[in-house]
Amino acid sequence: MGEATLSELLGIWVEGWASTRHYPVGDVDAFKAVQLVDKSGDWEVFAANPSDDEFARLAAFVKDSAPRLLTVLTDDHAAYRSLAEKHGLAVLAADQELMIMDFEGKDVEEPWLNDDELKLTTDLEDHSATVTVGTVDGTLAARGHVAVTQGYAVFDRIVTEPNFRRRGLGSFVMRALTAAVSEHDLEQGLLIASTDGQHLYHHLGWSDISGVLMLANPGTTKGGSLSD
């Protein structure tokens, strides 16, 4: 199998991301969409560098319902900002990045939590895992999720609570999640990261693939993040 295209990687990421959140997945033309059942209840559609005609059709779909979203993977933000303005969409977020890491040669053993105040809990399902780190009295310190799809590990919602930051828990959660799905003999991982997360993932050996541009109907003022 050759190297995956950006569209193929996006499709894999969407499948894994939707799995971790239990979102229904559908199609809009040739593009994947997910139903945000825990948020608006409406659809978010995803496309990698769509053509002008494809963008126009996707924009029409989004404009049919106020809560709908369009997320475009591209490094040419200027071109798609212009298309968004032309078709009456507004930029909701533009600071995220699709990232990838090769697991070959990486440590996949379950890490040791060197803190007597904290404990690790790993919940496994057939093709996914959730990791939480908490205090002995039940206070959540950090968490994360991962789903396995088409030979990739898709990581999601890697969060360290404010009172527990700068203790290496983000890195720890990523290692614990990788170890949790290591039996699947995965070669690569995918995630979408916010600006803050990108610093951590670069440090852990992840590489940028593409910028992410989230678009919405005008009047949608709350910024969104695919990693939250």
Coordinates of C-alpha atoms in Angstrom, one line a residue:
M1 CA 0.0 0.0 0.0
G2 CA 1.4 3.4 -1.0
E3 CA 1.5 6.5 1.1
A4 CA -2.0 7.8 2.0
T5 CA -3.2 11.0 0.4
L6 CA -4.4 13.9 2.6
S7 CA -8.1 13.0 1.7
E8 CA -7.5 9.4 2.8
L9 CA -5.8 10.5 6.0
L10 CA -8.7 12.8 6.7
G11 CA -11.2 10.0 6.1
I12 CA -9.3 7.8 8.6
W13 CA -9.1 10.6 11.2
V14 CA -12.9 11.3 10.8
E15 CA -13.7 7.6 11.3
G16 CA -11.5 7.3 14.4
W17 CA -12.6 10.7 15.9
A18 CA -16.3 9.9 15.4
S19 CA -15.7 6.5 17.0
T20 CA -14.2 8.0 20.2
R21 CA -17.2 10.3 20.5
H22 CA -19.9 7.9 19.3
Y23 CA -20.9 10.3 16.5
P24 CA -22.9 8.9 13.5
V25 CA -21.0 9.2 10.3
G26 CA -22.6 10.1 6.9
D27 CA -21.7 11.4 3.5
V28 CA -22.3 14.7 1.7
D29 CA -21.4 14.1 -1.9
A30 CA -18.0 12.4 -1.7
F31 CA -17.2 13.9 1.7
K32 CA -17.5 12.5 5.2
A33 CA -19.8 14.2 7.7
V34 CA -20.5 13.5 11.4
Q35 CA -23.5 14.3 13.5
L36 CA -22.5 16.3 16.6
V37 CA -25.1 14.6 18.9
D38 CA -23.6 16.0 22.1
K39 CA -23.4 19.6 20.7
S40 CA -25.8 21.1 18.1
G41 CA -27.2 17.7 17.0
D42 CA -26.5 18.8 13.4
W43 CA -23.7 17.9 10.9
E44 CA -20.1 18.9 10.4
V45 CA -18.7 18.0 7.0
F46 CA -15.0 17.5 6.3
A47 CA -13.0 18.1 3.0
A48 CA -9.3 18.2 2.1
N49 CA -8.5 21.0 -0.4
P50 CA -11.9 20.8 -2.2
S51 CA -12.3 22.3 -5.6
D52 CA -14.3 25.6 -6.1
D53 CA -17.3 23.6 -7.3
E54 CA -17.0 21.1 -4.4
F55 CA -16.7 23.9 -1.9
A56 CA -19.8 25.6 -3.4
R57 CA -21.9 22.4 -2.9
L58 CA -20.6 21.9 0.6
A59 CA -21.3 25.5 1.5
A60 CA -24.8 25.1 0.2
F61 CA -25.3 22.1 2.5
V62 CA -24.0 24.0 5.5
K63 CA -26.2 27.1 4.8
D64 CA -29.3 24.9 4.8
S65 CA -29.1 24.7 8.6
A66 CA -27.7 27.3 10.9
P67 CA -25.7 25.0 13.3
R68 CA -23.9 23.1 10.5
L69 CA -20.1 23.3 10.1
L70 CA -17.6 22.9 7.3
T71 CA -14.0 21.9 8.2
V72 CA -11.4 22.2 5.4
L73 CA -7.9 20.7 5.6
T74 CA -5.6 23.0 3.7
D75 CA -2.4 25.0 4.0
D76 CA -3.9 27.7 1.7
H77 CA -6.0 29.4 4.2
A78 CA -6.2 32.6 2.2
A79 CA -7.9 30.8 -0.8
Y80 CA -10.5 29.2 1.4
R81 CA -11.2 32.3 3.5
S82 CA -12.0 34.0 0.2
L83 CA -14.3 31.1 -0.9
A84 CA -16.0 31.2 2.5
E85 CA -16.7 34.9 2.1
K86 CA -18.0 34.4 -1.4
H87 CA -20.4 31.7 -0.3
G88 CA -21.5 33.4 2.9
L89 CA -19.6 31.4 5.5
A90 CA -17.5 32.8 8.4
V91 CA -14.2 31.5 9.9
L92 CA -14.8 29.8 13.2
A93 CA -11.2 28.6 13.9
A94 CA -8.0 28.5 12.0
D95 CA -5.3 27.5 14.5
Q96 CA -5.4 23.7 14.4
E97 CA -3.2 21.2 12.7
L98 CA -3.6 17.6 11.5
M99 CA -0.6 15.7 12.8
I100 CA 1.0 12.3 12.3
M101 CA 3.5 10.1 14.0
D102 CA 5.3 7.0 13.0
F103 CA 5.3 4.4 15.8
E104 CA 8.2 2.4 14.5
G105 CA 11.0 2.4 17.1
K106 CA 8.8 4.2 19.6
D107 CA 8.3 3.0 23.2
V108 CA 4.9 1.3 23.4
E109 CA 5.3 -0.1 27.0
E110 CA 2.8 1.1 29.5
P111 CA 4.6 4.1 31.3
W112 CA 5.2 4.3 35.0
L113 CA 3.3 7.0 36.9
N114 CA 6.0 8.4 39.1
D115 CA 3.6 10.2 41.5
D116 CA 2.2 8.5 44.6
E117 CA -0.7 11.1 44.7
L118 CA -2.0 9.9 41.3
K119 CA -3.3 6.7 39.8
L120 CA -3.8 5.5 36.2
T121 CA -7.0 3.9 34.9
T122 CA -7.2 2.4 31.5
D123 CA -10.6 1.4 30.0
L124 CA -10.4 -0.9 27.0
E125 CA -13.0 -1.6 24.3
D126 CA -12.5 -3.7 21.1
H127 CA -10.8 -1.0 19.1
S128 CA -10.5 1.9 21.5
A129 CA -9.2 3.0 24.9
T130 CA -9.8 5.7 27.4
V131 CA -7.1 6.7 29.9
T132 CA -7.6 8.8 33.0
V133 CA -5.2 10.0 35.7
G134 CA -6.7 11.0 39.0
T135 CA -6.0 11.5 42.6
V136 CA -6.8 8.9 45.2
D137 CA -9.8 10.9 46.2
G138 CA -11.2 10.9 42.7
T139 CA -10.1 14.3 41.4
L140 CA -9.5 14.2 37.6
A141 CA -6.0 15.3 36.6
A142 CA -5.7 14.3 33.0
R143 CA -7.4 12.1 30.4
G144 CA -7.4 11.0 26.8
H145 CA -9.0 8.8 24.2
V146 CA -7.8 6.7 21.3
A147 CA -9.5 4.6 18.6
V148 CA -8.0 2.2 16.1
T149 CA -9.2 2.4 12.5
Q150 CA -7.7 1.2 9.2
G151 CA -4.3 0.5 10.9
Y152 CA -4.0 3.9 12.5
A153 CA -4.4 5.1 16.1
V154 CA -6.6 8.2 16.2
F155 CA -6.0 10.2 19.4
D156 CA -8.6 12.6 20.8
R157 CA -9.3 15.0 23.7
I158 CA -5.9 14.8 25.4
V159 CA -6.6 17.1 28.4
T160 CA -4.7 18.0 31.5
E161 CA -6.7 19.9 34.2
P162 CA -5.3 23.4 35.1
N163 CA -4.2 22.4 38.6
F164 CA -2.1 19.5 37.3
R165 CA -0.3 21.1 34.4
R166 CA 3.5 21.2 34.0
R167 CA 3.9 17.7 35.5
G168 CA 4.3 15.8 32.3
L169 CA 0.8 14.3 32.4
G170 CA 0.1 15.1 28.7
S171 CA 3.1 13.1 27.6
F172 CA 2.2 10.4 30.1
V173 CA -1.4 10.1 28.8
M174 CA -0.2 9.8 25.2
R175 CA 2.3 7.0 26.1
A176 CA -0.4 5.2 28.1
L177 CA -2.9 5.4 25.2
T178 CA -0.3 4.1 22.7
A179 CA 0.5 1.2 25.0
A180 CA -3.2 0.4 25.5
V181 CA -3.7 -0.2 21.7
S182 CA -0.2 -1.6 21.0
E183 CA -1.6 -5.1 20.5
H184 CA -3.1 -3.9 17.2
D185 CA 0.5 -3.6 15.7
L186 CA -0.1 0.0 14.5
E187 CA 2.4 1.8 12.4
Q188 CA 1.1 5.4 12.6
G189 CA -1.0 7.8 14.7
L190 CA -3.2 10.7 13.8
L191 CA -4.6 13.6 15.7
I192 CA -5.8 17.2 15.3
A193 CA -4.2 19.6 17.8
S194 CA -4.8 23.1 19.0
T195 CA -1.9 25.6 19.1
D196 CA -1.1 24.7 22.7
G197 CA -1.2 20.9 21.9
Q198 CA 1.1 21.3 18.9
H199 CA 4.0 22.2 21.1
L200 CA 3.6 19.0 23.1
Y201 CA 3.2 16.8 20.1
H202 CA 6.1 18.2 18.3
H203 CA 8.2 17.5 21.4
L204 CA 6.9 13.9 21.3
G205 CA 7.9 13.4 17.6
W206 CA 4.7 14.2 15.8
S207 CA 4.8 16.0 12.4
D208 CA 2.4 18.5 10.8
I209 CA 0.4 17.4 7.8
S210 CA -2.1 20.1 7.1
G211 CA -3.7 23.2 8.5
V212 CA -7.4 23.1 9.6
L213 CA -9.9 25.8 8.8
M214 CA -13.3 25.5 10.5
L215 CA -16.2 27.4 8.8
A216 CA -19.7 28.2 10.0
N217 CA -22.7 30.2 9.2
P218 CA -22.5 33.9 10.2
G219 CA -23.5 34.6 13.8
T220 CA -21.8 31.5 15.1
T221 CA -19.5 33.3 17.5
K222 CA -18.1 30.6 19.8
G223 CA -14.8 29.2 18.6
G224 CA -14.5 25.5 18.1
S225 CA -11.8 22.9 18.5
L226 CA -11.8 19.4 17.1
S227 CA -9.4 18.3 19.9
D228 CA -11.8 19.4 22.7

